Structures are given as structure tokens and as C-alpha cells.
JSON list of C-alpha atoms in Angstrom, two decimals:
[
{"chain": "A", "resi": 1, "resn": "MET", "atom": "CA", "xyz": [0.00, 0.00, 0.00]},
{"chain": "A", "resi": 2, "resn": "SER", "atom": "CA", "xyz": [1.38, 3.41, -0.97]},
{"chain": "A", "resi": 3, "resn": "THR", "atom": "CA", "xyz": [2.21, 6.07, 1.62]},
{"chain": "A", "resi": 4, "resn": "ARG", "atom": "CA", "xyz": [-0.50, 8.31, 0.15]},
{"chain": "A", "resi": 5, "resn": "LYS", "atom": "CA", "xyz": [-3.18, 5.62, 0.60]},
{"chain": "A", "resi": 6, "resn": "ARG", "atom": "CA", "xyz": [-2.07, 4.98, 4.19]},
{"chain": "A", "resi": 7, "resn": "PHE", "atom": "CA", "xyz": [-2.31, 8.72, 4.91]},
{"chain": "A", "resi": 8, "resn": "VAL", "atom": "CA", "xyz": [-5.83, 8.97, 3.46]},
{"chain": "A", "resi": 9, "resn": "ILE", "atom": "CA", "xyz": [-7.03, 5.91, 5.43]},
{"chain": "A", "resi": 10, "resn": "GLY", "atom": "CA", "xyz": [-5.49, 7.33, 8.61]},
{"chain": "A", "resi": 11, "resn": "VAL", "atom": "CA", "xyz": [-7.27, 10.67, 8.15]},
{"chain": "A", "resi": 12, "resn": "VAL", "atom": "CA", "xyz": [-10.62, 8.91, 7.57]},
{"chain": "A", "resi": 13, "resn": "VAL", "atom": "CA", "xyz": [-10.21, 6.78, 10.73]},
{"chain": "A", "resi": 14, "resn": "ILE", "atom": "CA", "xyz": [-9.25, 9.80, 12.86]},
{"chain": "A", "resi": 15, "resn": "PHE", "atom": "CA", "xyz": [-12.21, 11.78, 11.48]},
{"chain": "A", "resi": 16, "resn": "PHE", "atom": "CA", "xyz": [-14.61, 8.93, 12.33]},
{"chain": "A", "resi": 17, "resn": "ILE", "atom": "CA", "xyz": [-13.26, 8.66, 15.91]},
{"chain": "A", "resi": 18, "resn": "LEU", "atom": "CA", "xyz": [-13.57, 12.43, 16.44]},
{"chain": "A", "resi": 19, "resn": "LEU", "atom": "CA", "xyz": [-17.11, 12.44, 15.03]},
{"chain": "A", "resi": 20, "resn": "VAL", "atom": "CA", "xyz": [-18.29, 9.62, 17.32]},
{"chain": "A", "resi": 21, "resn": "THR", "atom": "CA", "xyz": [-16.60, 11.20, 20.36]},
{"chain": "A", "resi": 22, "resn": "SER", "atom": "CA", "xyz": [-18.17, 14.58, 19.59]},
{"chain": "A", "resi": 23, "resn": "SER", "atom": "CA", "xyz": [-21.61, 12.98, 19.18]},
{"chain": "A", "resi": 24, "resn": "CYS", "atom": "CA", "xyz": [-21.35, 11.18, 22.52]},
{"chain": "A", "resi": 25, "resn": "SER", "atom": "CA", "xyz": [-20.18, 14.35, 24.30]},
{"chain": "A", "resi": 26, "resn": "SER", "atom": "CA", "xyz": [-23.03, 16.44, 22.95]},
{"chain": "A", "resi": 27, "resn": "ASN", "atom": "CA", "xyz": [-25.53, 13.74, 23.92]},
{"chain": "A", "resi": 28, "resn": "ASP", "atom": "CA", "xyz": [-24.22, 13.70, 27.49]},
{"chain": "A", "resi": 29, "resn": "ALA", "atom": "CA", "xyz": [-24.47, 17.48, 27.66]},
{"chain": "A", "resi": 30, "resn": "GLU", "atom": "CA", "xyz": [-28.09, 17.41, 26.53]},
{"chain": "A", "resi": 31, "resn": "VAL", "atom": "CA", "xyz": [-29.05, 14.86, 29.17]},
{"chain": "A", "resi": 32, "resn": "ASN", "atom": "CA", "xyz": [-27.26, 16.76, 31.92]},
{"chain": "A", "resi": 33, "resn": "ASN", "atom": "CA", "xyz": [-29.09, 19.94, 30.93]},
{"chain": "A", "resi": 34, "resn": "SER", "atom": "CA", "xyz": [-32.53, 18.30, 31.03]},
{"chain": "A", "resi": 35, "resn": "SER", "atom": "CA", "xyz": [-35.04, 19.45, 33.64]},
{"chain": "A", "resi": 36, "resn": "ASP", "atom": "CA", "xyz": [-34.71, 16.22, 35.62]},
{"chain": "A", "resi": 37, "resn": "SER", "atom": "CA", "xyz": [-31.86, 13.79, 34.99]},
{"chain": "A", "resi": 38, "resn": "THR", "atom": "CA", "xyz": [-33.39, 11.02, 37.16]},
{"chain": "A", "resi": 39, "resn": "TYR", "atom": "CA", "xyz": [-33.59, 7.81, 35.17]},
{"chain": "A", "resi": 40, "resn": "THR", "atom": "CA", "xyz": [-33.59, 4.02, 35.37]},
{"chain": "A", "resi": 41, "resn": "GLU", "atom": "CA", "xyz": [-30.93, 2.29, 33.29]},
{"chain": "A", "resi": 42, "resn": "TYR", "atom": "CA", "xyz": [-31.25, -1.03, 31.47]},
{"chain": "A", "resi": 43, "resn": "GLN", "atom": "CA", "xyz": [-28.34, -3.05, 30.09]},
{"chain": "A", "resi": 44, "resn": "CYS", "atom": "CA", "xyz": [-29.30, -4.94, 26.92]},
{"chain": "A", "resi": 45, "resn": "ASP", "atom": "CA", "xyz": [-27.03, -7.83, 25.98]},
{"chain": "A", "resi": 46, "resn": "ALA", "atom": "CA", "xyz": [-27.64, -8.85, 22.36]},
{"chain": "A", "resi": 47, "resn": "LYS", "atom": "CA", "xyz": [-26.70, -12.42, 21.48]},
{"chain": "A", "resi": 48, "resn": "ILE", "atom": "CA", "xyz": [-25.18, -12.52, 18.00]},
{"chain": "A", "resi": 49, "resn": "ILE", "atom": "CA", "xyz": [-24.91, -16.32, 17.82]},
{"chain": "A", "resi": 50, "resn": "SER", "atom": "CA", "xyz": [-28.68, -16.77, 17.93]},
{"chain": "A", "resi": 51, "resn": "LEU", "atom": "CA", "xyz": [-30.60, -17.57, 14.72]},
{"chain": "A", "resi": 52, "resn": "ALA", "atom": "CA", "xyz": [-33.09, -14.86, 15.66]},
{"chain": "A", "resi": 53, "resn": "THR", "atom": "CA", "xyz": [-33.01, -11.77, 17.85]},
{"chain": "A", "resi": 54, "resn": "LYS", "atom": "CA", "xyz": [-32.21, -12.53, 21.48]},
{"chain": "A", "resi": 55, "resn": "ILE", "atom": "CA", "xyz": [-31.61, -9.74, 23.97]},
{"chain": "A", "resi": 56, "resn": "GLU", "atom": "CA", "xyz": [-31.04, -10.32, 27.68]},
{"chain": "A", "resi": 57, "resn": "ILE", "atom": "CA", "xyz": [-32.00, -7.25, 29.71]},
{"chain": "A", "resi": 58, "resn": "LYS", "atom": "CA", "xyz": [-30.84, -6.23, 33.16]},
{"chain": "A", "resi": 59, "resn": "LYS", "atom": "CA", "xyz": [-32.48, -3.43, 35.11]},
{"chain": "A", "resi": 60, "resn": "GLU", "atom": "CA", "xyz": [-29.74, -1.60, 36.98]},
{"chain": "A", "resi": 61, "resn": "ASN", "atom": "CA", "xyz": [-27.64, -4.79, 36.93]},
{"chain": "A", "resi": 62, "resn": "GLU", "atom": "CA", "xyz": [-30.47, -7.09, 38.06]},
{"chain": "A", "resi": 63, "resn": "GLU", "atom": "CA", "xyz": [-32.07, -9.65, 35.69]},
{"chain": "A", "resi": 64, "resn": "PHE", "atom": "CA", "xyz": [-35.23, -8.14, 34.28]},
{"chain": "A", "resi": 65, "resn": "ALA", "atom": "CA", "xyz": [-36.32, -9.80, 31.02]},
{"chain": "A", "resi": 66, "resn": "THR", "atom": "CA", "xyz": [-35.33, -11.59, 27.83]},
{"chain": "A", "resi": 67, "resn": "VAL", "atom": "CA", "xyz": [-36.56, -10.56, 24.39]},
{"chain": "A", "resi": 68, "resn": "LYS", "atom": "CA", "xyz": [-36.63, -13.24, 21.71]},
{"chain": "A", "resi": 69, "resn": "GLY", "atom": "CA", "xyz": [-37.45, -13.31, 18.02]},
{"chain": "A", "resi": 70, "resn": "ASN", "atom": "CA", "xyz": [-39.07, -16.14, 16.08]},
{"chain": "A", "resi": 71, "resn": "ILE", "atom": "CA", "xyz": [-36.59, -18.37, 14.25]},
{"chain": "A", "resi": 72, "resn": "PHE", "atom": "CA", "xyz": [-39.40, -19.77, 12.09]},
{"chain": "A", "resi": 73, "resn": "THR", "atom": "CA", "xyz": [-40.39, -16.37, 10.70]},
{"chain": "A", "resi": 74, "resn": "PHE", "atom": "CA", "xyz": [-38.13, -15.40, 7.81]},
{"chain": "A", "resi": 75, "resn": "VAL", "atom": "CA", "xyz": [-39.87, -12.31, 6.45]},
{"chain": "A", "resi": 76, "resn": "THR", "atom": "CA", "xyz": [-40.26, -10.50, 9.76]},
{"chain": "A", "resi": 77, "resn": "ASP", "atom": "CA", "xyz": [-38.94, -10.97, 13.26]},
{"chain": "A", "resi": 78, "resn": "PRO", "atom": "CA", "xyz": [-41.76, -10.43, 15.78]},
{"chain": "A", "resi": 79, "resn": "LEU", "atom": "CA", "xyz": [-40.41, -10.13, 19.31]},
{"chain": "A", "resi": 80, "resn": "THR", "atom": "CA", "xyz": [-41.67, -11.51, 22.62]},
{"chain": "A", "resi": 81, "resn": "MET", "atom": "CA", "xyz": [-40.50, -10.39, 26.07]},
{"chain": "A", "resi": 82, "resn": "TYR", "atom": "CA", "xyz": [-40.29, -12.94, 28.88]},
{"chain": "A", "resi": 83, "resn": "ASP", "atom": "CA", "xyz": [-39.80, -12.15, 32.56]},
{"chain": "A", "resi": 84, "resn": "PRO", "atom": "CA", "xyz": [-37.22, -14.11, 34.65]},
{"chain": "A", "resi": 85, "resn": "ASP", "atom": "CA", "xyz": [-39.90, -16.77, 35.34]},
{"chain": "A", "resi": 86, "resn": "ASP", "atom": "CA", "xyz": [-40.40, -17.26, 31.58]},
{"chain": "A", "resi": 87, "resn": "ASN", "atom": "CA", "xyz": [-43.84, -15.60, 31.52]},
{"chain": "A", "resi": 88, "resn": "LYS", "atom": "CA", "xyz": [-44.74, -13.69, 28.35]},
{"chain": "A", "resi": 89, "resn": "VAL", "atom": "CA", "xyz": [-45.16, -10.07, 29.39]},
{"chain": "A", "resi": 90, "resn": "ALA", "atom": "CA", "xyz": [-44.86, -8.06, 26.16]},
{"chain": "A", "resi": 91, "resn": "TYR", "atom": "CA", "xyz": [-44.95, -8.54, 22.41]},
{"chain": "A", "resi": 92, "resn": "ALA", "atom": "CA", "xyz": [-44.05, -6.53, 19.30]},
{"chain": "A", "resi": 93, "resn": "GLY", "atom": "CA", "xyz": [-46.05, -7.61, 16.27]},
{"chain": "A", "resi": 94, "resn": "ASP", "atom": "CA", "xyz": [-45.60, -6.27, 12.75]},
{"chain": "A", "resi": 95, "resn": "ALA", "atom": "CA", "xyz": [-47.96, -3.58, 11.47]},
{"chain": "A", "resi": 96, "resn": "TYR", "atom": "CA", "xyz": [-48.16, -2.50, 7.85]},
{"chain": "A", "resi": 97, "resn": "HIS", "atom": "CA", "xyz": [-48.55, 0.99, 6.40]},
{"chain": "A", "resi": 98, "resn": "PHE", "atom": "CA", "xyz": [-48.68, 2.25, 2.83]},
{"chain": "A", "resi": 99, "resn": "ILE", "atom": "CA", "xyz": [-45.53, 4.37, 3.09]},
{"chain": "A", "resi": 100, "resn": "ALA", "atom": "CA", "xyz": [-44.00, 3.45, 6.44]},
{"chain": "A", "resi": 101, "resn": "GLN", "atom": "CA", "xyz": [-41.62, 0.58, 6.90]},
{"chain": "A", "resi": 102, "resn": "ASP", "atom": "CA", "xyz": [-40.54, -1.27, 10.04]},
{"chain": "A", "resi": 103, "resn": "SER", "atom": "CA", "xyz": [-43.80, -0.60, 11.89]},
{"chain": "A", "resi": 104, "resn": "HIS", "atom": "CA", "xyz": [-44.93, -2.51, 14.96]},
{"chain": "A", "resi": 105, "resn": "THR", "atom": "CA", "xyz": [-47.78, -2.71, 17.45]},
{"chain": "A", "resi": 106, "resn": "ILE", "atom": "CA", "xyz": [-46.52, -3.06, 21.02]},
{"chain": "A", "resi": 107, "resn": "TYR", "atom": "CA", "xyz": [-48.52, -5.20, 23.46]},
{"chain": "A", "resi": 108, "resn": "VAL", "atom": "CA", "xyz": [-48.04, -5.38, 27.23]},
{"chain": "A", "resi": 109, "resn": "ASP", "atom": "CA", "xyz": [-49.87, -8.08, 29.19]},
{"chain": "A", "resi": 110, "resn": "ASN", "atom": "CA", "xyz": [-51.80, -8.99, 26.00]},
{"chain": "A", "resi": 111, "resn": "THR", "atom": "CA", "xyz": [-53.10, -5.43, 25.58]},
{"chain": "A", "resi": 112, "resn": "GLY", "atom": "CA", "xyz": [-52.08, -3.12, 22.72]},
{"chain": "A", "resi": 113, "resn": "VAL", "atom": "CA", "xyz": [-50.51, 0.01, 24.16]},
{"chain": "A", "resi": 114, "resn": "LEU", "atom": "CA", "xyz": [-48.46, 1.70, 21.44]},
{"chain": "A", "resi": 115, "resn": "GLU", "atom": "CA", "xyz": [-47.92, 1.61, 17.72]},
{"chain": "A", "resi": 116, "resn": "MET", "atom": "CA", "xyz": [-44.52, 2.55, 16.34]},
{"chain": "A", "resi": 117, "resn": "VAL", "atom": "CA", "xyz": [-44.58, 3.68, 12.72]},
{"chain": "A", "resi": 118, "resn": "GLY", "atom": "CA", "xyz": [-41.27, 3.63, 10.88]},
{"chain": "A", "resi": 119, "resn": "LEU", "atom": "CA", "xyz": [-40.52, 6.69, 8.79]},
{"chain": "A", "resi": 120, "resn": "VAL", "atom": "CA", "xyz": [-38.55, 6.88, 5.55]},
{"chain": "A", "resi": 121, "resn": "ASP", "atom": "CA", "xyz": [-35.32, 8.71, 6.39]},
{"chain": "A", "resi": 122, "resn": "ILE", "atom": "CA", "xyz": [-32.29, 9.49, 4.25]},
{"chain": "A", "resi": 123, "resn": "VAL", "atom": "CA", "xyz": [-30.01, 9.60, 7.29]},
{"chain": "A", "resi": 124, "resn": "GLY", "atom": "CA", "xyz": [-30.58, 7.56, 10.47]},
{"chain": "A", "resi": 125, "resn": "GLU", "atom": "CA", "xyz": [-33.87, 5.98, 11.51]},
{"chain": "A", "resi": 126, "resn": "SER", "atom": "CA", "xyz": [-36.97, 7.43, 13.15]},
{"chain": "A", "resi": 127, "resn": "TYR", "atom": "CA", "xyz": [-40.43, 6.41, 14.31]},
{"chain": "A", "resi": 128, "resn": "ASP", "atom": "CA", "xyz": [-43.64, 8.13, 15.32]},
{"chain": "A", "resi": 129, "resn": "LEU", "atom": "CA", "xyz": [-45.43, 6.59, 18.30]},
{"chain": "A", "resi": 130, "resn": "TYR", "atom": "CA", "xyz": [-49.23, 6.47, 18.58]},
{"chain": "A", "resi": 131, "resn": "ASP", "atom": "CA", "xyz": [-51.61, 5.30, 21.26]},
{"chain": "A", "resi": 132, "resn": "MET", "atom": "CA", "xyz": [-54.45, 2.91, 20.47]},
{"chain": "A", "resi": 133, "resn": "ASN", "atom": "CA", "xyz": [-56.71, 5.86, 19.62]},
{"chain": "A", "resi": 134, "resn": "SER", "atom": "CA", "xyz": [-54.33, 6.84, 16.80]},
{"chain": "A", "resi": 135, "resn": "GLN", "atom": "CA", "xyz": [-53.14, 9.91, 18.72]},
{"chain": "A", "resi": 136, "resn": "LYS", "atom": "CA", "xyz": [-49.47, 10.70, 18.27]},
{"chain": "A", "resi": 137, "resn": "VAL", "atom": "CA", "xyz": [-47.82, 10.55, 21.69]},
{"chain": "A", "resi": 138, "resn": "ALA", "atom": "CA", "xyz": [-44.07, 10.54, 21.09]},
{"chain": "A", "resi": 139, "resn": "GLU", "atom": "CA", "xyz": [-41.23, 10.48, 18.58]},
{"chain": "A", "resi": 140, "resn": "VAL", "atom": "CA", "xyz": [-37.98, 8.52, 18.56]},
{"chain": "A", "resi": 141, "resn": "SER", "atom": "CA", "xyz": [-35.00, 8.93, 16.25]},
{"chain": "A", "resi": 142, "resn": "PHE", "atom": "CA", "xyz": [-31.55, 7.36, 15.89]},
{"chain": "A", "resi": 143, "resn": "ASN", "atom": "CA", "xyz": [-28.35, 8.78, 14.43]},
{"chain": "A", "resi": 144, "resn": "ILE", "atom": "CA", "xyz": [-26.65, 7.34, 11.36]},
{"chain": "A", "resi": 145, "resn": "TRP", "atom": "CA", "xyz": [-23.93, 5.70, 13.45]},
{"chain": "A", "resi": 146, "resn": "ASP", "atom": "CA", "xyz": [-26.41, 3.75, 15.62]},
{"chain": "A", "resi": 147, "resn": "THR", "atom": "CA", "xyz": [-24.72, 5.16, 18.72]},
{"chain": "A", "resi": 148, "resn": "ASN", "atom": "CA", "xyz": [-27.62, 7.19, 20.07]},
{"chain": "A", "resi": 149, "resn": "GLY", "atom": "CA", "xyz": [-31.39, 7.35, 19.91]},
{"chain": "A", "resi": 150, "resn": "LYS", "atom": "CA", "xyz": [-33.75, 9.69, 21.74]},
{"chain": "A", "resi": 151, "resn": "MET", "atom": "CA", "xyz": [-37.45, 9.46, 22.55]},
{"chain": "A", "resi": 152, "resn": "TYR", "atom": "CA", "xyz": [-39.37, 12.69, 23.12]},
{"chain": "A", "resi": 153, "resn": "ASP", "atom": "CA", "xyz": [-42.96, 13.17, 24.23]},
{"chain": "A", "resi": 154, "resn": "MET", "atom": "CA", "xyz": [-45.22, 15.71, 22.52]},
{"chain": "A", "resi": 155, "resn": "ASP", "atom": "CA", "xyz": [-44.12, 18.41, 24.97]},
{"chain": "A", "resi": 156, "resn": "GLY", "atom": "CA", "xyz": [-40.55, 18.02, 23.72]},
{"chain": "A", "resi": 157, "resn": "ARG", "atom": "CA", "xyz": [-39.27, 16.34, 26.90]},
{"chain": "A", "resi": 158, "resn": "LEU", "atom": "CA", "xyz": [-36.58, 13.68, 26.63]},
{"chain": "A", "resi": 159, "resn": "ILE", "atom": "CA", "xyz": [-38.22, 10.59, 28.15]},
{"chain": "A", "resi": 160, "resn": "ALA", "atom": "CA", "xyz": [-35.96, 7.72, 27.04]},
{"chain": "A", "resi": 161, "resn": "GLU", "atom": "CA", "xyz": [-32.57, 7.25, 25.42]},
{"chain": "A", "resi": 162, "resn": "TYR", "atom": "CA", "xyz": [-30.67, 4.51, 23.58]},
{"chain": "A", "resi": 163, "resn": "THR", "atom": "CA", "xyz": [-26.87, 4.38, 23.52]},
{"chain": "A", "resi": 164, "resn": "SER", "atom": "CA", "xyz": [-24.48, 1.88, 21.99]},
{"chain": "A", "resi": 165, "resn": "ASN", "atom": "CA", "xyz": [-20.83, 1.49, 21.12]},
{"chain": "A", "resi": 166, "resn": "PRO", "atom": "CA", "xyz": [-20.28, 1.01, 17.36]},
{"chain": "A", "resi": 167, "resn": "LEU", "atom": "CA", "xyz": [-17.72, -1.71, 18.12]},
{"chain": "A", "resi": 168, "resn": "PHE", "atom": "CA", "xyz": [-20.17, -3.88, 20.11]},
{"chain": "A", "resi": 169, "resn": "TRP", "atom": "CA", "xyz": [-23.65, -5.40, 19.66]},
{"chain": "A", "resi": 170, "resn": "ASP", "atom": "CA", "xyz": [-24.96, -4.49, 23.11]},
{"chain": "A", "resi": 171, "resn": "PHE", "atom": "CA", "xyz": [-26.85, -1.31, 23.97]},
{"chain": "A", "resi": 172, "resn": "ASN", "atom": "CA", "xyz": [-28.15, 0.55, 27.01]},
{"chain": "A", "resi": 173, "resn": "VAL", "atom": "CA", "xyz": [-31.51, 2.22, 27.57]},
{"chain": "A", "resi": 174, "resn": "LYS", "atom": "CA", "xyz": [-32.30, 5.01, 29.99]},
{"chain": "A", "resi": 175, "resn": "ILE", "atom": "CA", "xyz": [-35.94, 5.67, 30.86]},
{"chain": "A", "resi": 176, "resn": "TYR", "atom": "CA", "xyz": [-36.36, 9.07, 32.47]},
{"chain": "A", "resi": 177, "resn": "LYS", "atom": "CA", "xyz": [-38.63, 9.96, 35.35]},
{"chain": "A", "resi": 178, "resn": "GLU", "atom": "CA", "xyz": [-40.92, 11.97, 33.05]},
{"chain": "A", "resi": 179, "resn": "CYS", "atom": "CA", "xyz": [-41.76, 8.94, 30.88]},
{"chain": "A", "resi": 180, "resn": "GLU", "atom": "CA", "xyz": [-45.40, 7.91, 31.30]},
{"chain": "A", "resi": 181, "resn": "PHE", "atom": "CA", "xyz": [-45.20, 4.72, 29.23]},
{"chain": "A", "resi": 182, "resn": "ASP", "atom": "CA", "xyz": [-44.81, 1.24, 30.69]},
{"chain": "A", "resi": 183, "resn": "GLU", "atom": "CA", "xyz": [-41.10, 0.41, 30.89]},
{"chain": "A", "resi": 184, "resn": "ARG", "atom": "CA", "xyz": [-41.69, -2.86, 29.03]},
{"chain": "A", "resi": 185, "resn": "ALA", "atom": "CA", "xyz": [-43.28, -1.00, 26.12]},
{"chain": "A", "resi": 186, "resn": "VAL", "atom": "CA", "xyz": [-40.34, 1.39, 25.91]},
{"chain": "A", "resi": 187, "resn": "LEU", "atom": "CA", "xyz": [-37.85, -1.46, 25.96]},
{"chain": "A", "resi": 188, "resn": "MET", "atom": "CA", "xyz": [-39.79, -3.29, 23.24]},
{"chain": "A", "resi": 189, "resn": "ILE", "atom": "CA", "xyz": [-39.61, -0.17, 21.07]},
{"chain": "A", "resi": 190, "resn": "PHE", "atom": "CA", "xyz": [-35.82, -0.03, 21.32]},
{"chain": "A", "resi": 191, "resn": "CYS", "atom": "CA", "xyz": [-35.50, -3.80, 20.88]},
{"chain": "A", "resi": 192, "resn": "SER", "atom": "CA", "xyz": [-37.72, -3.58, 17.78]},
{"chain": "A", "resi": 193, "resn": "TYR", "atom": "CA", "xyz": [-35.46, -0.88, 16.37]},
{"chain": "A", "resi": 194, "resn": "TYR", "atom": "CA", "xyz": [-32.46, -3.13, 17.01]},
{"chain": "A", "resi": 195, "resn": "SER", "atom": "CA", "xyz": [-34.20, -6.07, 15.33]},
{"chain": "A", "resi": 196, "resn": "ASP", "atom": "CA", "xyz": [-35.24, -3.92, 12.34]},
{"chain": "A", "resi": 197, "resn": "LYS", "atom": "CA", "xyz": [-31.68, -2.67, 11.95]},
{"chain": "A", "resi": 198, "resn": "GLU", "atom": "CA", "xyz": [-30.16, -6.15, 12.04]},
{"chain": "A", "resi": 199, "resn": "TYR", "atom": "CA", "xyz": [-32.80, -7.57, 9.68]},
{"chain": "A", "resi": 200, "resn": "ASP", "atom": "CA", "xyz": [-32.29, -4.74, 7.18]},
{"chain": "A", "resi": 201, "resn": "ALA", "atom": "CA", "xyz": [-28.49, -5.12, 7.36]},
{"chain": "A", "resi": 202, "resn": "SER", "atom": "CA", "xyz": [-28.67, -8.88, 6.72]},
{"chain": "A", "resi": 203, "resn": "ASN", "atom": "CA", "xyz": [-30.84, -8.34, 3.63]},
{"chain": "A", "resi": 204, "resn": "ASN", "atom": "CA", "xyz": [-28.73, -5.62, 1.98]}
]
């Protein structure tokens, strides 16, 4: 490899590292400047050896739930959440819209609570969230690097946040005190995003 090529590759790598670092720093600043930084944190351990999505979730380092996909469903990957006693407590089924892609209805305790409608974005990913009366209740968007996602309610308050390291599969979720949604529904939204992202990547 020529010296010129090595120099160009080095500049690109340094630029990428600075961009990711800058993004993470600005995200931290925004959270610290929020009206109330009280939150509950969830550690989501994604298993890459599984044939379908499998995410083990800890709530502040205590076992909380496991989210699994369906290995027999090849077109979509509906997700089910199980508590530590293996009871089904939440579900993300696929919903279909004329323009939207990657849309899901979120169920908690067998009751529909939220619908996430995937939007067509040029950069990053985003969803609108609706209640069962078709009223828009929140928005969530993710950056192009898949390192950060933020959920805002209709008053513009940050109510939940997704963070990940681009070098690893795992991710963390923070649910802020102001969030009025069931924690399982919020987690299913972020797990559905993760599943959508992996499914789309495997089919490109």
C-alpha cells in the first residue's frame, strides 16, 4: 500500500473517531441539561450467535427480562418479552402501512398500548409513536452511526434514550422519570429498532 493511501485511510479513521466522540459528548451534555436527569438504566445484551433476535435485559444490573425473536419467521422478526420466570409479558407484532416501513404494534400483558410507525429517512432511523386511539404521543430517532437514539414526548421532553458502542452489539436504555409509558413497552420499542436494523443489514 502506498504512503498516500495509508495517509488517506489514517485521516478517515481519525475523522470517524472524532465524530463519534463529539456525538457522545453532545448527547451527554443534553441529558445533563434536562429538567430532571433522574432515570432508570437497562443493560441490553444482544446475542449474535442466535438464529433470531435474542436480547437479555438487566435493570440496573439485576435480571429483568429476555426478548426473543421467532426463528421460524423469515420475512419479519416479531419479538416476545419474557420475565425471569419465563412468563410472556410483552410482544411486538408487525404492522403495515402504505408508506411506512418497520412498523410494529406493542402489546403489554396482552393489551395493545403503542404503535410505532417507521418513517422513511435518508439519514438515520426514526419512528412516530401512537396510542391505540391513533393519537401521536411521542417520537424517537436514531443517528446514522447507531450510537444514540432519543425518545421525546409531545411536549418536547426527553423521556428515554438509547446508547451503543459502534464496536459492540450491546446497547443501554435510559428511561427518564418523566416517561409515562410502561417500561416494558419502551424497551420493546428499542428492541424492535435493534431487530429492524439487524434484519435490514442482513438483507442488503
